[in-house]
PDB file of C-alpha atoms in Angstrom:
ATOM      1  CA  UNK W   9      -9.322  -4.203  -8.819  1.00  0.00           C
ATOM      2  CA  UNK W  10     -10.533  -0.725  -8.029  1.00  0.00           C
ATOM      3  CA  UNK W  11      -8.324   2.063  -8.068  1.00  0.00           C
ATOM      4  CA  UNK W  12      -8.052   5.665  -6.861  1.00  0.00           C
ATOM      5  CA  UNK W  13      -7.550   8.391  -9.971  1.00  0.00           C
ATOM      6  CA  UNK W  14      -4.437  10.018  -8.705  1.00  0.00           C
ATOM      7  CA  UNK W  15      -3.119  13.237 -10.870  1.00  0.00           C
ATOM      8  CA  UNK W  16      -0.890  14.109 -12.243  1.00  0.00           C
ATOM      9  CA  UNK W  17       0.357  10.890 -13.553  1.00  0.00           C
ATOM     10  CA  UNK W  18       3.997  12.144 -13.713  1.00  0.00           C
ATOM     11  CA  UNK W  19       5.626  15.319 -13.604  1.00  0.00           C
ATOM     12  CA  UNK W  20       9.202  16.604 -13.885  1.00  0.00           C
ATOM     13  CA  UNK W  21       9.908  19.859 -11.908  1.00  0.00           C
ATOM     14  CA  UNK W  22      12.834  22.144 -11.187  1.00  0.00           C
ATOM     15  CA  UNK W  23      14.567  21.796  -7.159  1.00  0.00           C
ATOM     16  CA  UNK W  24      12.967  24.667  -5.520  1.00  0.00           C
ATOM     17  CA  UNK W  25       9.530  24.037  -7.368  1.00  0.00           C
ATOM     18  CA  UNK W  26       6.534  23.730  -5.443  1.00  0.00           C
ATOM     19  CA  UNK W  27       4.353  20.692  -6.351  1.00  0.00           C
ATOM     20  CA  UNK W  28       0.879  19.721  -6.183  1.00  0.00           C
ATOM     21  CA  UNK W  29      -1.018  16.295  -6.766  1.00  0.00           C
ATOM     22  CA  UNK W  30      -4.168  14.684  -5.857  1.00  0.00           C
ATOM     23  CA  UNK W  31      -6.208  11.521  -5.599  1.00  0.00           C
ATOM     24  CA  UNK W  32     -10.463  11.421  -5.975  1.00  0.00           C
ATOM     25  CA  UNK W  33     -12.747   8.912  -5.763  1.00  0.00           C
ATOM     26  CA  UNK W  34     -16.335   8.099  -6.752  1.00  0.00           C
ATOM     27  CA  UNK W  35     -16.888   6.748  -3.095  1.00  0.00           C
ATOM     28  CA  UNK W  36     -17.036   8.259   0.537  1.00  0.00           C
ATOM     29  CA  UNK W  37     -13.908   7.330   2.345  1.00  0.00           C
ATOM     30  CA  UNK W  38     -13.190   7.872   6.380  1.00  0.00           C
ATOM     31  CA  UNK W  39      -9.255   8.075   6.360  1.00  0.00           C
ATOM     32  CA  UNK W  40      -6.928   9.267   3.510  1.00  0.00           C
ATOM     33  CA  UNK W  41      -2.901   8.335   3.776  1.00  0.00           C
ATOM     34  CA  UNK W  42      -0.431   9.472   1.836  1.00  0.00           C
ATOM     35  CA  UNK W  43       2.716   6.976   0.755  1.00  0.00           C
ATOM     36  CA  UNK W  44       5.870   7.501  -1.247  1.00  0.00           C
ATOM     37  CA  UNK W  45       7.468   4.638  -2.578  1.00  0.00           C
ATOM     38  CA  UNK W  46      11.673   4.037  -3.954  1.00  0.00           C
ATOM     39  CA  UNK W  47      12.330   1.841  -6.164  1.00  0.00           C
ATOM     40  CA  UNK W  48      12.795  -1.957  -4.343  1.00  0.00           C
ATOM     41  CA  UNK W  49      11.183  -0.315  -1.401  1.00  0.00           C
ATOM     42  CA  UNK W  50       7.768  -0.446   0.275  1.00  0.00           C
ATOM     43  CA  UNK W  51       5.388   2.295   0.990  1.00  0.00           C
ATOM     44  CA  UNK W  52       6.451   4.914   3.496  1.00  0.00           C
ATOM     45  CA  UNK W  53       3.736   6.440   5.308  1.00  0.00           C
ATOM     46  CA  UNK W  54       3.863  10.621   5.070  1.00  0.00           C
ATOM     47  CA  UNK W  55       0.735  12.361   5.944  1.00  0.00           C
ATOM     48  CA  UNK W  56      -2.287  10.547   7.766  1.00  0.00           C
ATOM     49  CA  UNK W  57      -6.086  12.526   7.500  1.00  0.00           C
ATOM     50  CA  UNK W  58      -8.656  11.635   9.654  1.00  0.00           C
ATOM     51  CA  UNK W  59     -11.346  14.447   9.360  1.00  0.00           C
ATOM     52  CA  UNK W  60     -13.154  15.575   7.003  1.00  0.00           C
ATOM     53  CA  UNK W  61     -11.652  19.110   5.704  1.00  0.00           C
ATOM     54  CA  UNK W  62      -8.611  18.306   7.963  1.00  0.00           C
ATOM     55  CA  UNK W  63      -5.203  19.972   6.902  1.00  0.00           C
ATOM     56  CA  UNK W  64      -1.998  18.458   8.014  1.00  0.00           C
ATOM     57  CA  UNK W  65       1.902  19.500   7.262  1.00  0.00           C
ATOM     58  CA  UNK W  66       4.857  17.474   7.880  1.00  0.00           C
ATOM     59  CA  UNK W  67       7.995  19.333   7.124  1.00  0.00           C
ATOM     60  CA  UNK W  68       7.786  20.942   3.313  1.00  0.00           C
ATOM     61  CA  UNK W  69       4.379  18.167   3.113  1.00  0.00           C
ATOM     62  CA  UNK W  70       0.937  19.871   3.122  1.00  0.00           C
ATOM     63  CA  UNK W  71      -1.988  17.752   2.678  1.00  0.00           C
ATOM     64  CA  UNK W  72      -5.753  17.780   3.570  1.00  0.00           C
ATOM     65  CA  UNK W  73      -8.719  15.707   3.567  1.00  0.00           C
ATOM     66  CA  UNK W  74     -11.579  17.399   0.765  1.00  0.00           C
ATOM     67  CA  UNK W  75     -14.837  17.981   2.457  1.00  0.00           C
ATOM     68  CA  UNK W  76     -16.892  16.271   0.570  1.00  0.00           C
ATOM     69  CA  UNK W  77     -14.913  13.106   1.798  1.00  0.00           C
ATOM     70  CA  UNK W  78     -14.324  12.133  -1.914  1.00  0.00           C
ATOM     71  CA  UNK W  79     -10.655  13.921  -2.612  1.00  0.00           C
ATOM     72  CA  UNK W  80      -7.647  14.682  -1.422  1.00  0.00           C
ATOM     73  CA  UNK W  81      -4.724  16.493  -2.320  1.00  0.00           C
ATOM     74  CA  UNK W  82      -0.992  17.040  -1.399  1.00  0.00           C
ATOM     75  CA  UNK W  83       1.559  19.642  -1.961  1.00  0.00           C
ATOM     76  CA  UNK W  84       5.165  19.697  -1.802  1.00  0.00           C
ATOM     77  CA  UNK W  85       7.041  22.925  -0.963  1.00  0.00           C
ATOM     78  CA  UNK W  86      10.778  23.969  -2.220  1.00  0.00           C
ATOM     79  CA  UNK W  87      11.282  20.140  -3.774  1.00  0.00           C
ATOM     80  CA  UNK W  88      14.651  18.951  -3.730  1.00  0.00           C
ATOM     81  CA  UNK W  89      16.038  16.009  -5.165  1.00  0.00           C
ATOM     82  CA  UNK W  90      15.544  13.336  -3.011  1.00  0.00           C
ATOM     83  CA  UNK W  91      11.657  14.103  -3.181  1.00  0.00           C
ATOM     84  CA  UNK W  92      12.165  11.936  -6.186  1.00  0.00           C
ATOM     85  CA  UNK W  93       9.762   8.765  -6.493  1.00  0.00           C
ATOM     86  CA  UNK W  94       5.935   7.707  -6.719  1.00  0.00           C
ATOM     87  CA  UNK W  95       3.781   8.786  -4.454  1.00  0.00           C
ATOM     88  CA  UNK W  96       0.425   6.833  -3.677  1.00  0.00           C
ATOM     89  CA  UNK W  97      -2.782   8.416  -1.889  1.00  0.00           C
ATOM     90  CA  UNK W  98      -4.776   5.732  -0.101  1.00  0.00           C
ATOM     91  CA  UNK W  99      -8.220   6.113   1.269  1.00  0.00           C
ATOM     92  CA  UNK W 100     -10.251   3.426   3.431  1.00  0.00           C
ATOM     93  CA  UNK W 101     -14.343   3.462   2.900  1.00  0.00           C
ATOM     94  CA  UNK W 102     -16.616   3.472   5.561  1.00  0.00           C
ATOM     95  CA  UNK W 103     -16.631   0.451   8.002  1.00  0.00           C
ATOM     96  CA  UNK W 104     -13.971  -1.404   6.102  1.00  0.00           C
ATOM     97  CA  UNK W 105     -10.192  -2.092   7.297  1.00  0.00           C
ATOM     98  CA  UNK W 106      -8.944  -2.234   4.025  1.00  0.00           C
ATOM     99  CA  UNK W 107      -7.427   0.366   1.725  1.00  0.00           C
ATOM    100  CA  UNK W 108      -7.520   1.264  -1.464  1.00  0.00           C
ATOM    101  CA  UNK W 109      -4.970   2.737  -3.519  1.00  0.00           C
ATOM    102  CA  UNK W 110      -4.603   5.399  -5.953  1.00  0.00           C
ATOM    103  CA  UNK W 111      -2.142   4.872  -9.633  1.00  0.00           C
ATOM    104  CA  UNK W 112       0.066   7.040  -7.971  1.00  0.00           C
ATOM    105  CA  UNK W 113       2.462   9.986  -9.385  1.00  0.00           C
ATOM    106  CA  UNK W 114       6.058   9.611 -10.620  1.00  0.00           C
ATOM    107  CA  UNK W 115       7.832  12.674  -9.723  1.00  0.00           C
ATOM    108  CA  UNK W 116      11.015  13.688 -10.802  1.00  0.00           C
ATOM    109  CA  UNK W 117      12.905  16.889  -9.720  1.00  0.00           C
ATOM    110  CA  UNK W 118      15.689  18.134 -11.987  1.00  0.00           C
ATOM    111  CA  UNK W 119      18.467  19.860 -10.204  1.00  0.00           C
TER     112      UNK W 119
ATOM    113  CA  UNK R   4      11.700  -5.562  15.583  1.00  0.00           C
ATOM    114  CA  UNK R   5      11.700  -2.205  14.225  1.00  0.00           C
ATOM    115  CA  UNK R   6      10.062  -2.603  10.585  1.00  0.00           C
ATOM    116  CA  UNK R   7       7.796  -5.000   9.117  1.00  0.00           C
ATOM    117  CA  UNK R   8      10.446  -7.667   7.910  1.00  0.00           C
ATOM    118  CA  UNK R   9       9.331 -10.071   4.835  1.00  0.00           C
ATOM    119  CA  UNK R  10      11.219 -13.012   2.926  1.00  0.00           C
ATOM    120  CA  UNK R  11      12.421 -13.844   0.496  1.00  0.00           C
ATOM    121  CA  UNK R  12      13.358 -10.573  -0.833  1.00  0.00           C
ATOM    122  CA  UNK R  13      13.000 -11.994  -4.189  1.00  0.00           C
ATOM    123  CA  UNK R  14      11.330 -15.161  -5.827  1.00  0.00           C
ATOM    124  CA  UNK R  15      11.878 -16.499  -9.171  1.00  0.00           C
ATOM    125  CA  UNK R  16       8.988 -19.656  -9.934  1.00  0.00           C
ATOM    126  CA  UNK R  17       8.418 -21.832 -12.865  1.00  0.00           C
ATOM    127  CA  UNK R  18       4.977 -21.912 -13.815  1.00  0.00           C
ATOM    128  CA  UNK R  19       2.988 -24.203 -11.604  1.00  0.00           C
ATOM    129  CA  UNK R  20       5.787 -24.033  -8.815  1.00  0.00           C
ATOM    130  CA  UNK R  21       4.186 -23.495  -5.275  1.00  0.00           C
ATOM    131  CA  UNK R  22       5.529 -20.303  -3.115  1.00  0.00           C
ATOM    132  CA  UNK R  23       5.460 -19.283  -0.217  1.00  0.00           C
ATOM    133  CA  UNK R  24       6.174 -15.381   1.225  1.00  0.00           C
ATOM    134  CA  UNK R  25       6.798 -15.114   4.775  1.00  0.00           C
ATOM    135  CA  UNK R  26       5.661 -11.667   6.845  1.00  0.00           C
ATOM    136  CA  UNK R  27       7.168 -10.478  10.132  1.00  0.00           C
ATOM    137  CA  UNK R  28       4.977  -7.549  11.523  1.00  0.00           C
ATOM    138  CA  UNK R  29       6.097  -5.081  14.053  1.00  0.00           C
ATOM    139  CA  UNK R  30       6.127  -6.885  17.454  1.00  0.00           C
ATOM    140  CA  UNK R  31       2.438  -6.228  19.315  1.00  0.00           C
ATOM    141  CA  UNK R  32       0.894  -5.183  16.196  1.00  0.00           C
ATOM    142  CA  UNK R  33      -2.505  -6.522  15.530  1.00  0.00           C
ATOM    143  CA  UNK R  34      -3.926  -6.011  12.201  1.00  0.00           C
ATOM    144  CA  UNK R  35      -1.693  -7.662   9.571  1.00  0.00           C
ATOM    145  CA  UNK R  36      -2.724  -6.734   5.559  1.00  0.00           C
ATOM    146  CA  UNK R  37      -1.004  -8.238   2.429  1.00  0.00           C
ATOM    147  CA  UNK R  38      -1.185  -6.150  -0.853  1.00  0.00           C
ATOM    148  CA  UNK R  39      -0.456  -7.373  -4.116  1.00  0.00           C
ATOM    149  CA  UNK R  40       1.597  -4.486  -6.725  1.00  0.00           C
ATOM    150  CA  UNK R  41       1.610  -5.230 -10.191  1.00  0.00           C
ATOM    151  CA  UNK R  42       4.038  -3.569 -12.012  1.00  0.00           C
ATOM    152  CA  UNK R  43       3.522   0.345 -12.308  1.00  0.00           C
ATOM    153  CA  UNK R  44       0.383  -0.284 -10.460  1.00  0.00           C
ATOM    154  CA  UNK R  45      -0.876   1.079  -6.519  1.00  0.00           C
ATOM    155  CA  UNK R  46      -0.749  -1.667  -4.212  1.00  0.00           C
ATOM    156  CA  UNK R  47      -4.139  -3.757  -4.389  1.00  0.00           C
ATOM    157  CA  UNK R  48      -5.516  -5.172  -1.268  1.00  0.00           C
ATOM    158  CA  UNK R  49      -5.577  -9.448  -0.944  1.00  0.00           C
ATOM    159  CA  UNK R  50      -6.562  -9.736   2.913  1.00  0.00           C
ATOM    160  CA  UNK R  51      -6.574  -8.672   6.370  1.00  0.00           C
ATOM    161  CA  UNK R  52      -6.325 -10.711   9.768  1.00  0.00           C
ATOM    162  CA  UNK R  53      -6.791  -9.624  12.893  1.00  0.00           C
ATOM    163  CA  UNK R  54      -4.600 -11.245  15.449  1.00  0.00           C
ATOM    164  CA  UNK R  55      -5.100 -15.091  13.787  1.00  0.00           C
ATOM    165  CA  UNK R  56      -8.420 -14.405  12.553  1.00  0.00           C
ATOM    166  CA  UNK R  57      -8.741 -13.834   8.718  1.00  0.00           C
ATOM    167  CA  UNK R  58     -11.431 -11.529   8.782  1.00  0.00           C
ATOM    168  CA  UNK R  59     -11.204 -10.263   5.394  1.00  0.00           C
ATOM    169  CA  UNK R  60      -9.721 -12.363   2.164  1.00  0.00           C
ATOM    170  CA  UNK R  61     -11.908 -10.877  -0.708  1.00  0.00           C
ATOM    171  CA  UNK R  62      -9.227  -9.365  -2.389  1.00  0.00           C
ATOM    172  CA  UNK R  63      -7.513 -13.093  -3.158  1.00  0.00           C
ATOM    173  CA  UNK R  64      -7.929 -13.266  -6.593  1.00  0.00           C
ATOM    174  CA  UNK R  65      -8.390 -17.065  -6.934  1.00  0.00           C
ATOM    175  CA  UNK R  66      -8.683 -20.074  -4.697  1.00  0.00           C
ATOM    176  CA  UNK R  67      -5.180 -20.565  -5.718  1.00  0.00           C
ATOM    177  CA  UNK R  68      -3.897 -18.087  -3.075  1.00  0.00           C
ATOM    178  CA  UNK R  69      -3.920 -18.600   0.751  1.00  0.00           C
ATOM    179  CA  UNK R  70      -2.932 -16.704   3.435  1.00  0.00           C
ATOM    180  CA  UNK R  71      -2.319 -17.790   7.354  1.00  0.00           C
ATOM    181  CA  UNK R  72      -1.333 -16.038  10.846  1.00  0.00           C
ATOM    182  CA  UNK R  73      -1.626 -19.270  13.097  1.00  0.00           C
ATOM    183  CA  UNK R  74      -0.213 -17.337  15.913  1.00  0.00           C
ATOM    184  CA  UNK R  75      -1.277 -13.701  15.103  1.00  0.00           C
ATOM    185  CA  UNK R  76       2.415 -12.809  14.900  1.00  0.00           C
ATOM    186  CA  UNK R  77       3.979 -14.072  11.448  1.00  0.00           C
ATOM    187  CA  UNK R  78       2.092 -14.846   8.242  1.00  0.00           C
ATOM    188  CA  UNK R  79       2.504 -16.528   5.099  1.00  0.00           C
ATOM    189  CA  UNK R  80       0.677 -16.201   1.641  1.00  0.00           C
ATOM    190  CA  UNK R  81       0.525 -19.123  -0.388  1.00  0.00           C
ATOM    191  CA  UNK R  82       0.060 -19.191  -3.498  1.00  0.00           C
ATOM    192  CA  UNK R  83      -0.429 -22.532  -5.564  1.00  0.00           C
ATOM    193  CA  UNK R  84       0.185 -23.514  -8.870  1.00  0.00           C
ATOM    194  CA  UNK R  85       1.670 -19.947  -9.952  1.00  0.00           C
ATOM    195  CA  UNK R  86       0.565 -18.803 -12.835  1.00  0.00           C
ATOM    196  CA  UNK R  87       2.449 -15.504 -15.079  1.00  0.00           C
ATOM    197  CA  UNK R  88       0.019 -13.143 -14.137  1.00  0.00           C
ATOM    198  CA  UNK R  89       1.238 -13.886 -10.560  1.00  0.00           C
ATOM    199  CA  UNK R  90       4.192 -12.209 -11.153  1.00  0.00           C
ATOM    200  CA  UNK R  91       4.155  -8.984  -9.165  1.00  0.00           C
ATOM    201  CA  UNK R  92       5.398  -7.180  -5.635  1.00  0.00           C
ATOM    202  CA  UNK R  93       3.504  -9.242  -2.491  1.00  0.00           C
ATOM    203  CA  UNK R  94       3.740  -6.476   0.001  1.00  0.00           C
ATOM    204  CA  UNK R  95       2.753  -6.915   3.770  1.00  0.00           C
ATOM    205  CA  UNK R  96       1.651  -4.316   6.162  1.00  0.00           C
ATOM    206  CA  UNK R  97       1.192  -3.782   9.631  1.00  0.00           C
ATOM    207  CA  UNK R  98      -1.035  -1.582  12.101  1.00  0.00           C
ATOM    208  CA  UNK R  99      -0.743  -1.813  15.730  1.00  0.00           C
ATOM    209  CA  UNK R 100      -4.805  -2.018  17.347  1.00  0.00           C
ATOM    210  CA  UNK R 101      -6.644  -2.765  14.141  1.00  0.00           C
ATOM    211  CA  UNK R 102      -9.067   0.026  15.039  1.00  0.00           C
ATOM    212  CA  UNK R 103     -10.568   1.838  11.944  1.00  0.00           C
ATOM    213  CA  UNK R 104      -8.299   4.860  12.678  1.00  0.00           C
ATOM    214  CA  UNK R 105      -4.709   3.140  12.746  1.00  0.00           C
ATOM    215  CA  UNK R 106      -2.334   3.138   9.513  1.00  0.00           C
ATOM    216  CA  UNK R 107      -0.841   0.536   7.896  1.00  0.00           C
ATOM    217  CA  UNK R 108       3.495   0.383   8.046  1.00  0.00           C
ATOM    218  CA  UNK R 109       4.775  -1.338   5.108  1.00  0.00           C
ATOM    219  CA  UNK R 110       7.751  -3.788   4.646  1.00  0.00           C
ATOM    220  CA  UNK R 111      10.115  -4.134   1.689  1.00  0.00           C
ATOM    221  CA  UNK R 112       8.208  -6.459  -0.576  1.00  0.00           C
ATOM    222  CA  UNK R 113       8.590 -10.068  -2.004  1.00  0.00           C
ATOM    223  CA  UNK R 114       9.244  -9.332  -5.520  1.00  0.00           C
ATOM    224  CA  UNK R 115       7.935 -12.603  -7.418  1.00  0.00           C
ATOM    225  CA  UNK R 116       8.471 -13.416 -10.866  1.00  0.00           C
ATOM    226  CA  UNK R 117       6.942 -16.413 -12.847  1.00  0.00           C
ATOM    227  CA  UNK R 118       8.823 -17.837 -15.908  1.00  0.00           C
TER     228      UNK R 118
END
């Protein structure tokens, strides 16, 4: 099935690192989430982007919606160790409930 | 309740073996979506229903799987005749209106593995 590309694939940082990843896509899409998943867990919703252009924190999350409705990106500020995981972007196209997912990005922060 | 709730946690089926993964959304939620996660893979979308209507199922990937929200509260996927390639993470996900600006809350999984 179709699939965001979602960069970096993985990454390993230092704690205090800031860290930056983010998802394209060849179509137009009205509504970009962001997700980080543990391991036996389910997605956990972070950031939601509505807008094109729009830029939304939540805590040390920054993310934003790219204006050409195609990309997306997020940042992490100051990582610590329980930012550890995979974090998915998600983006729904127009008129459709359904999302699709990007391949996501395996971070891992060294202490 | 205060998560999307789904069981069993964990399925192990011999090839051919029927299943069948049970959803509990968030009470009042509307939209109901099941994904299907293959192993070091983003979740890929199977269907959506709206209250009991199914108004989306073209992600199923064979007539083999079947999904049902009789009551617009719980749902089960069916699958039939499971085959290895069926092995993978069912996850279900809730929104509360279903309009095109709501997200999706996920629950835990049904991790299913076919031997």
């Amino acid at each position: 099935g179709q699939q965001l590309n979602q960069s970096p694939q993985s990454m390993f940082i230092q704690e205090g690192e800031d860290v930056s990843m983010n998802c394209t896509s060849s179509s137009i899409f009205n509504t970009w989430l962001w997700y980080k998943q543990d391991p036996g867990e389910g997605p956990v919703l972070l950031i939601a982007l509505y807008k094109a252009g729009e830029l939304t924190s939540n805590g040390r999350l920054t993310a934003q919606f790219g204006i050409t409705r195609k990309d997306s990106f997020l940042n992490i500020s100051a990582s610590i160790p329980s930012d550890v995981g995979i974090y998915f972007c998600a983006g729904r196209p127009s008129g459709t409930y359904k999302y699709i997912f990007g391949t996501g990005t395996r971070l891992k922060v060294l202490a | 309740g205060a998560g999307v709730s789904q069981s069993p946690r964990y399925k192990v089926a011999k090839r051919g073996q029927d299943v069948a993964l049970r959803c509990d959304p968030i009470s009042g939620h509307v939209s109901l979506f099941w994904y299907q996660q293959a192993l070091g893979q983003g979740p890929e979308f199977l269907t959506y229903f709206q209250n009991e209507a199914q108004l989306d199922k073209s992600g199923l990937p064979s007539d083999r799987f079947f999904a049902e929200r009789p009551e617009g509260s719980v749902s089960t996927l069916k699958i039939q005749r499971t085959q290895q390639e069926d092995s993978a993470v069912y996850l279900c996900a809730s929104s509360l209106q279903g309009s095109l600006s709501e997200t999706q809350y996920f629950g835990p999984g049904t991790r299913l593995l076919v031997l």
